[in-house]
Amino acid sequence: MNDPRGLPAAPVEHAPALPHESAELHVAGRAAYTDDVAEPLGTLHAALGLSPVAHGRLRGVDLAAVRAAPGVVDVIVAADVPGANDVGPIQRDDPILADGVVHFAGQPVFAVAATGVTSARRAARLAGYAIDPLPAILTIDEALAAASYVLPPVHVVRGDPARALAAAPHRLTGEVRSGGQDHFYLEGQVALAIPADDGGMHVLCSTQHPGEVQQMVARALGLAAHAVVVECRRMGGGFGGKETQMSLFACVAAILARRTARAVKLRLDRDDDMIATGKRHAFLHRYEVGFDDEGRVLGLDLTLASRCGFSADLSGPVNDRAVFHADNAYWLPDVAIHSFRCKTNTVSDTAFRGFGGPQGMFAIEAVLDDVARALGRDPLDVRTVNFYGTHERNVTPFGMTVEDNIAPALVAELARTSRYRERREAVRAWNRSSPVVKRGIALTPVKFGISFTATHYNQAGALLHVYSDGTVSLNHGGTEMGQGLFTKVRQVVARELGLPVERIRVSASDTSKVPNASPTAASSGSDLNGMAAQDAARKLRARIAAFVARKLDCAPQDVAFRDGFVHAGADTLPFAEVARSAYFARVPLSATGFYATPRIHYDRRTLTGRPFFYYAYGAAVSEVAIDTLTGEHRLLEVDILHDVGASLNPAIDRGQVEGGFLQGWGWLAMEELCWNDKGELATHAPSTYKIPTSRDWPARVRIAFWPEPNREQTIHRSKAVGEPPFMLALSAFHALRDAVASAADYAVAPRLDAPATDERILAAVEEVAARAAR
């Protein structure tokens, strides 16, 4: 039963806010990453030779100087790959080493193994390339003009948008662009391949998907999957950049290790990492919208064209998710969405936090902001009038019913607690008296679908051991990249077995322990692995309870596990004592767990169905200031109300909200990728590529959680929190648009692309002033 504002009557119960399981190791510098693992005696170090041109026929490579360089032990080209020269995760179109044609500047052409890191890197610079240049397509516009696509275009249509547009009282057309983004994980791409005595391979690497790396290495070596073991204890950040991208580097290390019969480590330096790995997809968004006097959308024709790079990688599902989120939280009755997956001679773009969702939301938020400014209305009012309903107006363009819509109530509550209306008037008053520094404010919602759109990935396994001293070892298919997954799943097991978390140890992700694990991505890590671990823990608990019941002559349902003890009627026994007794009684103290997400299905050919188990919601109010003489900007205040369900760990979830928002702000306001006319990436180091720092965090931030558990049966009724907060930063981008609009007294809608760098803001200020003066 909700109160009149739509808030749940009873507050949600969150799990304890425990520290990250590696927090002390992180701050003490003792957390071991792949590059910290002790190298076997005789380990070689690898480096890559990268293509100097964006597109051309590869006639050969002169490697004489490379082979003669000090310390060099081996050099490989495409012909030396013993198995399949490909790491394409879906399409077989992504070579490990270029063969016959180079497709982008920075594509790996050969690899060298040497006795030291510096020796390998210096040798890799000595090659001579024989490449006949071919015409290069570098931009989305060029790809559209040439009909150059990595995958066929996709069109989703509901109703009759052309008729709705023709009949609408008002119509607008527009175009806006969102840029790419480098993952800029603190730990770069790294793999250590150690050959086994039986011809197998043990690979330690920084990857979000050990199972895929296992398959790719096996394929490249011509081995069966069981001959390759991939292990990852932790990553220094991933953000999607280690979902598929790691496979190439692991394969190179493994091939060299097999040829030399020595361990080989390949660790990219930052420049090569940024040049040779995929980014967030840049998008071109074009629209025609018809609407009524209140700003209600009546018809929409929307084009989403993305730069995918030279191969498909994950561009299919990324662009599908952009289509799935082009509605955000809004009912679009008659709509056509056209998705173009553009093939360019640039590095293949890949997964990145949000996985296409941010780009889809970026488009519809730009549309509604333009509608509001055309009508002279508060953009929040236009957004509100377009919200999905609860029992009607509640079906997405791809046919999924929105069953858990809390967006209207959540947004109304945030508008109230943040004092949005009062602050909007205060911002306008400030702008009337301030000729140079202008302020802006905006409130935007988020509705983000949770589940892999590749339905088969929505499964997880876990392995749980109870030792005779009462301690527990946990392994699951998820990977830890700093997001706190291991901490949350550890808490789940501790809760099921009634143990302090200190008694649970989570071991490294390992393909020899949990097979066929899905990537840790799509914000699903806790949902999937938490449920799998709970399943294993409940099997063990039931087994131990049955043993105790037999021993103490009581019913199994009367046995309880709490605070490190096992309670059975009047008897209370330490869990460790029970575990030891169970061992001597030959009770099996190991169990596997499994989980498959229910209720999801969709047709890839038509992009219709129910691809998501549930939605995570949120909203943010952001206030900014810009200098109209220089274009400089600052984020002043942020209020966030986010939907995490019944949190598995409020401290970790708050960290995800903070980090996601700031990374989103970087994408929208400062992180600019620049290629020159030769297709060379110019921004390949922190000296030229600006990411947010602590100085970009606003002086005043208020974060609260929506007080309602998940309506679906997820692990402890929690909700995913990895990706949805990223899109809360759209409020800050639209606050910048609001500030720019004030430079012309809100007479025209600004034309502002993302990232809204100082240069773009200054140009937008000058442009709105010129248009208003006409």
Coordinates of C-alpha atoms in Angstrom, one line a residue, residues 28-470:
A28 CA 47.7 -0.8 1.1
G29 CA 48.9 -1.6 -2.4
R30 CA 48.8 -5.3 -1.7
A31 CA 46.0 -6.4 -4.0
A32 CA 47.6 -8.6 -6.6
Y33 CA 46.6 -8.1 -10.3
T34 CA 47.7 -10.1 -13.2
D35 CA 50.9 -8.1 -13.7
D36 CA 51.7 -8.7 -10.0
V37 CA 51.7 -12.5 -10.2
A38 CA 55.2 -14.0 -9.8
E39 CA 56.5 -14.8 -13.3
P40 CA 57.8 -18.3 -13.9
L41 CA 61.6 -18.6 -14.5
G42 CA 62.4 -17.7 -18.0
T43 CA 59.2 -15.7 -18.7
L44 CA 59.3 -13.8 -22.0
H45 CA 57.6 -10.5 -22.7
A46 CA 55.6 -9.7 -25.8
A47 CA 54.8 -6.6 -27.8
L48 CA 52.7 -5.9 -30.9
G49 CA 53.6 -4.4 -34.2
L50 CA 50.7 -2.1 -35.2
S51 CA 49.5 -1.0 -38.6
P52 CA 50.6 2.5 -39.5
V53 CA 47.7 3.0 -42.0
A54 CA 44.0 2.9 -41.7
H55 CA 43.2 0.7 -44.8
G56 CA 45.5 -1.1 -47.2
R57 CA 46.6 -4.3 -48.8
L58 CA 49.3 -5.9 -46.7
R59 CA 52.0 -7.2 -49.1
G60 CA 54.4 -8.1 -46.4
V61 CA 56.4 -7.1 -43.3
D62 CA 60.1 -6.8 -43.2
L63 CA 61.0 -8.3 -39.8
A64 CA 64.7 -8.7 -40.2
A65 CA 65.6 -5.9 -37.9
V66 CA 63.0 -7.1 -35.4
R67 CA 64.5 -10.6 -35.3
A68 CA 68.0 -9.2 -35.0
A69 CA 67.1 -6.8 -32.1
P70 CA 68.7 -7.5 -28.7
G71 CA 66.8 -10.1 -26.6
V72 CA 64.3 -11.2 -29.3
V73 CA 63.4 -14.9 -29.1
D74 CA 60.5 -15.2 -31.5
V75 CA 58.3 -13.3 -33.9
I76 CA 54.9 -14.3 -35.3
V77 CA 52.6 -13.1 -38.1
A78 CA 49.2 -14.4 -39.2
A79 CA 50.6 -17.4 -40.9
D80 CA 52.1 -18.6 -37.6
V81 CA 48.7 -18.9 -35.8
P82 CA 48.3 -22.7 -35.5
G83 CA 44.5 -22.7 -35.3
A84 CA 41.9 -20.1 -36.2
N85 CA 43.3 -16.6 -36.7
D86 CA 40.1 -14.9 -35.4
V87 CA 38.7 -13.6 -32.1
G88 CA 35.3 -12.4 -33.3
P89 CA 32.8 -13.1 -30.5
I90 CA 29.8 -13.4 -32.8
Q91 CA 30.9 -13.0 -36.4
R92 CA 34.1 -14.5 -37.6
D93 CA 35.5 -11.2 -38.8
D94 CA 38.2 -10.1 -36.3
P95 CA 41.7 -11.5 -37.0
I96 CA 44.2 -11.9 -34.2
L97 CA 46.9 -10.6 -36.6
A98 CA 46.2 -8.8 -39.9
D99 CA 46.2 -11.1 -42.9
G100 CA 46.2 -9.7 -46.4
V101 CA 44.4 -6.5 -45.5
V102 CA 44.9 -4.0 -42.7
H103 CA 41.6 -2.4 -41.6
F104 CA 42.6 0.4 -39.1
A105 CA 45.6 2.3 -38.0
G106 CA 46.7 0.4 -34.9
Q107 CA 45.6 -3.1 -36.0
P108 CA 48.1 -5.8 -34.7
V109 CA 50.1 -7.1 -37.6
F110 CA 52.8 -9.1 -35.8
A111 CA 54.0 -9.9 -32.3
V112 CA 57.4 -10.3 -30.9
A113 CA 58.6 -12.1 -27.8
A114 CA 61.8 -11.0 -26.0
T115 CA 63.6 -11.4 -22.7
G116 CA 62.4 -8.1 -21.4
V117 CA 59.5 -5.7 -21.7
T118 CA 61.6 -2.8 -23.1
S119 CA 63.4 -5.1 -25.5
A120 CA 60.1 -6.4 -27.0
R121 CA 58.6 -2.9 -27.3
R122 CA 61.7 -1.5 -29.0
A123 CA 62.0 -4.4 -31.4
A124 CA 58.3 -4.0 -32.4
R125 CA 59.1 -0.5 -33.6
L126 CA 61.7 -1.7 -36.1
A127 CA 59.5 -3.4 -38.7
G128 CA 59.1 -2.2 -42.3
Y129 CA 55.6 -2.5 -43.7
A130 CA 54.7 -3.0 -47.3
I131 CA 51.1 -1.8 -47.5
D132 CA 49.3 -0.5 -50.6
P133 CA 46.8 2.1 -49.3
L134 CA 43.1 1.7 -50.0
P135 CA 40.3 4.3 -49.5
A136 CA 39.4 4.6 -45.9
I137 CA 35.9 5.3 -44.4
L138 CA 36.5 7.1 -41.2
T139 CA 33.2 8.7 -40.1
I140 CA 29.6 7.7 -39.7
D141 CA 28.5 10.2 -42.4
E142 CA 31.0 8.6 -44.9
A143 CA 29.7 5.1 -44.0
L144 CA 26.1 6.1 -44.4
A145 CA 26.9 7.6 -47.8
A146 CA 28.6 4.4 -48.9
A147 CA 26.1 2.1 -47.3
S148 CA 29.0 0.6 -45.4
Y149 CA 27.7 -1.6 -42.6
V150 CA 29.1 -4.4 -40.4
L151 CA 25.6 -5.8 -40.0
P152 CA 22.4 -5.1 -41.9
P153 CA 20.3 -2.1 -40.7
V154 CA 17.4 -2.8 -38.3
H155 CA 14.0 -1.1 -38.3
V156 CA 11.5 -1.3 -35.5
V157 CA 8.1 0.3 -36.3
R158 CA 4.9 0.6 -34.2
G159 CA 1.7 2.1 -35.5
D160 CA 1.8 4.6 -38.4
P161 CA 4.4 7.2 -37.5
A162 CA 4.2 8.9 -40.9
R163 CA 0.4 9.5 -40.5
A164 CA 0.9 10.6 -36.9
L165 CA 3.6 13.1 -38.0
A166 CA 1.4 14.5 -40.8
A167 CA -1.5 15.0 -38.4
A168 CA 0.5 16.5 -35.4
P169 CA -0.2 20.1 -34.5
H170 CA 3.6 20.7 -34.1
R171 CA 6.6 19.1 -35.8
L172 CA 10.4 19.4 -35.4
T173 CA 13.4 17.9 -37.0
G174 CA 16.8 17.7 -35.5
E175 CA 20.2 16.1 -35.4
V176 CA 22.6 15.6 -32.5
R177 CA 25.7 13.5 -32.0
S178 CA 27.2 11.6 -29.0
G179 CA 30.8 10.7 -29.0
G180 CA 32.8 7.6 -28.2
Q181 CA 34.6 7.0 -25.0
D182 CA 37.7 5.2 -24.0
H183 CA 37.4 2.8 -21.0
F184 CA 40.6 4.1 -19.4
Y185 CA 40.7 1.3 -16.9
L186 CA 43.6 1.8 -14.5
E187 CA 44.9 -1.6 -15.2
G188 CA 45.6 -2.1 -18.9
Q189 CA 45.2 -5.2 -21.0
V190 CA 47.5 -7.9 -19.7
A191 CA 47.8 -11.7 -20.1
L192 CA 50.3 -14.2 -18.8
A193 CA 50.3 -17.6 -20.7
I194 CA 52.0 -20.5 -19.0
P195 CA 52.3 -23.7 -21.1
A196 CA 51.4 -27.0 -19.4
D197 CA 53.5 -30.2 -19.6
D198 CA 50.6 -32.0 -21.4
G199 CA 50.3 -29.4 -24.2
G200 CA 47.6 -27.4 -22.4
M201 CA 47.7 -23.7 -21.5
H202 CA 47.1 -21.8 -18.3
V203 CA 46.2 -18.2 -18.9
L204 CA 46.1 -15.5 -16.2
C205 CA 44.5 -12.4 -17.6
S206 CA 42.5 -9.3 -16.9
T207 CA 39.1 -10.3 -18.4
Q208 CA 35.4 -9.9 -17.7
H209 CA 34.8 -13.2 -19.6
P210 CA 37.2 -16.0 -18.8
G211 CA 35.0 -18.5 -20.6
E212 CA 35.3 -16.6 -23.9
V213 CA 39.0 -16.2 -23.5
Q214 CA 39.3 -20.0 -22.9
Q215 CA 37.3 -20.7 -26.1
M216 CA 39.3 -18.2 -28.2
V217 CA 42.7 -19.4 -26.9
A218 CA 41.7 -23.0 -27.5
R219 CA 40.6 -22.1 -31.0
A220 CA 43.7 -20.2 -31.8
L221 CA 45.9 -23.1 -30.6
G222 CA 43.8 -25.8 -32.2
L223 CA 43.0 -27.3 -28.8
A224 CA 39.9 -28.5 -27.1
A225 CA 38.5 -26.2 -24.4
H226 CA 39.4 -28.5 -21.5
A227 CA 43.1 -28.1 -22.4
V228 CA 42.9 -24.3 -21.6
V229 CA 42.4 -22.9 -18.1
V230 CA 41.8 -19.1 -17.7
E231 CA 42.0 -17.5 -14.3
C232 CA 41.3 -13.9 -13.1
R233 CA 41.3 -12.9 -9.4
R234 CA 40.6 -9.2 -10.0
M235 CA 40.8 -6.5 -12.6
G236 CA 41.7 -2.9 -12.1
G237 CA 38.6 -1.8 -13.9
G238 CA 36.8 -3.1 -16.9
F239 CA 33.7 -1.1 -17.9
G240 CA 33.1 -3.5 -20.8
G241 CA 36.5 -3.0 -22.3
K242 CA 37.6 -6.4 -21.1
E243 CA 34.5 -8.3 -22.2
T244 CA 35.8 -9.3 -25.7
Q245 CA 38.9 -7.2 -26.2
M246 CA 41.1 -9.3 -24.0
S247 CA 40.9 -12.4 -26.2
L248 CA 43.3 -11.1 -28.8
F249 CA 46.1 -10.4 -26.3
A250 CA 45.6 -13.7 -24.5
C251 CA 45.8 -15.5 -27.8
V252 CA 49.0 -13.8 -28.8
A253 CA 50.6 -14.6 -25.5
A254 CA 49.4 -18.2 -25.7
I255 CA 50.7 -18.7 -29.3
L256 CA 54.1 -17.4 -28.3
A257 CA 54.2 -19.5 -25.2
R258 CA 53.4 -22.6 -27.1
R259 CA 56.1 -21.9 -29.7
T260 CA 58.8 -21.1 -27.2
A261 CA 57.7 -23.5 -24.5
R262 CA 58.1 -20.7 -22.0
A263 CA 55.7 -18.5 -20.2
V264 CA 54.9 -15.3 -22.1
K265 CA 53.4 -12.1 -20.7
L266 CA 51.8 -9.4 -22.9
R267 CA 51.1 -6.1 -21.2
L268 CA 50.2 -3.2 -23.4
D269 CA 51.5 0.3 -22.6
R270 CA 48.8 2.9 -22.4
D271 CA 49.3 4.4 -25.9
D272 CA 49.0 1.0 -27.6
D273 CA 46.1 0.0 -25.4
M274 CA 44.1 3.1 -26.4
I275 CA 45.1 2.8 -30.1
A276 CA 44.4 -1.0 -30.5
T277 CA 41.3 -1.5 -28.3
G278 CA 37.6 -0.7 -29.0
K279 CA 35.6 2.2 -27.5
R280 CA 32.1 3.2 -26.7
H281 CA 30.2 3.6 -30.0
A282 CA 29.8 7.1 -31.3
F283 CA 26.3 7.8 -32.6
L284 CA 24.6 10.2 -35.0
H285 CA 20.9 10.8 -33.9
R286 CA 18.4 12.2 -36.4
Y287 CA 14.7 12.7 -35.7
E288 CA 11.4 14.0 -36.8
V289 CA 8.8 14.4 -34.1
G290 CA 5.2 15.4 -34.0
F291 CA 3.6 16.6 -30.7
D292 CA 0.7 18.5 -29.2
D293 CA 0.5 21.7 -27.3
E294 CA 1.5 20.0 -24.0
G295 CA 4.5 18.4 -25.6
R296 CA 3.0 14.9 -25.8
V297 CA 4.8 12.9 -28.5
L298 CA 2.3 11.8 -31.2
G299 CA 4.7 10.5 -33.8
L300 CA 8.4 9.9 -34.0
D301 CA 10.8 8.9 -36.7
L302 CA 14.3 8.3 -35.2
T303 CA 17.5 7.3 -36.8
L304 CA 20.4 5.9 -34.7
A305 CA 23.6 5.4 -36.7
S306 CA 26.7 4.2 -34.9
R307 CA 30.4 4.0 -35.7
C308 CA 31.2 0.3 -35.3
G309 CA 34.7 0.1 -36.7
F310 CA 36.0 -2.6 -39.1
S311 CA 34.4 -5.7 -37.5
A312 CA 31.1 -6.6 -35.8
D313 CA 32.5 -7.4 -32.3
L314 CA 29.5 -6.7 -30.1
S315 CA 28.0 -4.0 -32.3
G316 CA 24.8 -6.0 -33.0
P317 CA 23.7 -6.3 -29.4
V318 CA 25.0 -2.9 -28.5
N319 CA 22.9 -1.3 -31.2
D320 CA 19.9 -3.5 -30.3
R321 CA 20.1 -2.2 -26.8
A322 CA 20.2 1.4 -28.1
V323 CA 17.0 0.6 -29.9
F324 CA 15.5 -0.9 -26.8
H325 CA 16.3 2.2 -24.8
A326 CA 15.3 4.9 -27.3
D327 CA 12.1 5.2 -25.4
N328 CA 13.8 5.6 -22.0
A329 CA 10.8 6.1 -19.6
Y330 CA 8.4 7.4 -22.3
W331 CA 5.3 6.1 -24.2
L332 CA 5.8 6.5 -27.9
P333 CA 2.5 5.6 -29.6
D334 CA 3.5 5.8 -33.3
V335 CA 7.2 5.3 -33.8
A336 CA 9.8 4.2 -36.3
I337 CA 13.4 3.5 -35.1
H338 CA 16.1 3.0 -37.7
S339 CA 19.4 1.5 -36.6
F340 CA 22.4 1.6 -38.9
R341 CA 25.6 -0.3 -37.8
C342 CA 28.3 1.6 -39.8
K343 CA 31.5 -0.1 -40.9
T344 CA 34.5 2.2 -40.7
N345 CA 38.3 1.9 -40.9
T346 CA 38.7 2.5 -37.2
V347 CA 39.2 0.1 -34.3
S348 CA 36.1 -2.0 -33.7
D349 CA 34.0 -0.4 -31.0
T350 CA 32.8 -2.7 -28.2
A351 CA 30.9 -3.0 -24.9
F352 CA 31.0 0.0 -22.6
R353 CA 29.0 0.6 -19.4
G354 CA 25.3 0.9 -20.5
F355 CA 26.0 -1.1 -23.7
G356 CA 24.1 1.2 -26.2
G357 CA 21.5 2.2 -23.6
P358 CA 23.0 5.6 -22.9
Q359 CA 23.1 6.4 -26.6
G360 CA 19.4 5.5 -27.1
M361 CA 18.4 7.5 -24.0
F362 CA 20.6 10.4 -25.2
A363 CA 18.4 10.6 -28.4
I364 CA 15.0 10.7 -26.8
E365 CA 16.1 13.1 -24.1
A366 CA 17.4 15.5 -26.8
V367 CA 14.1 15.2 -28.6
L368 CA 12.0 16.0 -25.6
D369 CA 14.3 18.9 -24.6
D370 CA 13.9 20.4 -28.0
V371 CA 10.1 19.9 -27.9
A372 CA 9.9 21.7 -24.5
R373 CA 12.0 24.6 -25.8
A374 CA 9.9 24.9 -28.9
L375 CA 6.8 25.2 -26.7
G376 CA 8.4 27.4 -24.1
R377 CA 7.6 24.8 -21.4
D378 CA 9.6 23.4 -18.5
P379 CA 11.4 20.3 -20.0
L380 CA 10.4 18.4 -16.8
D381 CA 6.7 19.0 -17.6
V382 CA 7.2 17.6 -21.1
R383 CA 9.0 14.6 -19.8
T384 CA 6.3 14.0 -17.2
V385 CA 3.4 14.2 -19.7
N386 CA 5.2 11.5 -21.8
F387 CA 5.8 9.0 -19.1
Y388 CA 4.7 5.4 -19.5
G389 CA 1.5 4.6 -17.6
T390 CA 0.9 1.7 -15.3
H391 CA -2.1 -0.1 -16.8
E392 CA -2.3 1.6 -20.2
R393 CA 0.3 3.3 -22.4
N394 CA 2.7 0.8 -21.0
V395 CA 4.0 -1.3 -23.9
T396 CA 7.4 -0.5 -25.4
P397 CA 8.0 -0.2 -29.1
F398 CA 9.5 -3.7 -29.1
G399 CA 6.4 -5.2 -27.4
M400 CA 7.4 -5.6 -23.8
T401 CA 4.9 -4.5 -21.1
V402 CA 6.4 -2.3 -18.5
E403 CA 5.0 -3.9 -15.4
D404 CA 7.1 -2.2 -12.7
N405 CA 6.8 1.5 -13.7
I406 CA 7.9 3.6 -10.7
A407 CA 9.3 6.4 -12.8
P408 CA 6.4 9.0 -12.3
A409 CA 6.4 8.6 -8.5
L410 CA 10.2 8.5 -8.3
V411 CA 10.6 11.7 -10.4
A412 CA 7.9 13.5 -8.5
E413 CA 9.6 12.6 -5.2
L414 CA 13.0 13.8 -6.4
A415 CA 11.5 17.0 -7.8
R416 CA 10.0 17.6 -4.3
T417 CA 13.1 16.7 -2.2
S418 CA 15.5 18.6 -4.5
R419 CA 13.3 21.7 -4.6
Y420 CA 13.6 21.5 -8.4
R421 CA 10.9 24.1 -9.1
E422 CA 12.2 26.7 -6.7
R423 CA 15.8 26.2 -7.9
R424 CA 14.8 26.5 -11.5
E425 CA 13.3 29.9 -10.7
A426 CA 16.4 30.8 -8.8
V427 CA 18.6 29.8 -11.7
R428 CA 16.6 32.1 -14.0
A429 CA 16.9 35.0 -11.6
W430 CA 20.6 34.5 -11.4
N431 CA 20.9 34.5 -15.2
R432 CA 18.9 37.7 -15.5
S433 CA 21.6 39.5 -13.4
S434 CA 24.7 37.7 -14.6
P435 CA 25.8 38.6 -18.1
V436 CA 28.8 36.3 -18.3
V437 CA 28.4 33.3 -16.0
K438 CA 25.2 31.5 -16.7
R439 CA 23.6 28.6 -14.8
G440 CA 21.4 25.7 -15.9
I441 CA 19.4 23.0 -14.3
A442 CA 17.7 19.8 -15.5
L443 CA 16.0 16.7 -14.1
T444 CA 16.0 13.6 -16.2
P445 CA 14.9 10.0 -15.5
V446 CA 16.4 6.6 -16.2
K447 CA 14.6 3.3 -17.0
F448 CA 17.2 0.7 -17.8
G449 CA 16.4 -2.9 -18.7
I450 CA 18.3 -5.6 -16.8
S451 CA 19.3 -8.9 -18.5
F452 CA 21.6 -9.9 -21.3
T453 CA 19.8 -9.5 -24.6
A454 CA 21.7 -12.6 -25.6
T455 CA 19.2 -14.8 -23.7
H456 CA 21.6 -17.8 -23.3
Y457 CA 24.0 -15.6 -21.2
N458 CA 21.3 -15.3 -18.5
Q459 CA 22.7 -18.2 -16.5
A460 CA 25.3 -18.7 -13.8
G461 CA 27.0 -21.4 -11.8
A462 CA 28.7 -21.5 -8.4
L463 CA 30.9 -24.0 -6.5
L464 CA 30.8 -24.1 -2.7
H465 CA 33.0 -26.0 -0.3
V466 CA 32.6 -26.3 3.5
Y467 CA 35.9 -27.4 5.1
S468 CA 36.0 -29.5 8.3
D469 CA 37.1 -26.4 10.3
G470 CA 33.8 -24.7 9.4

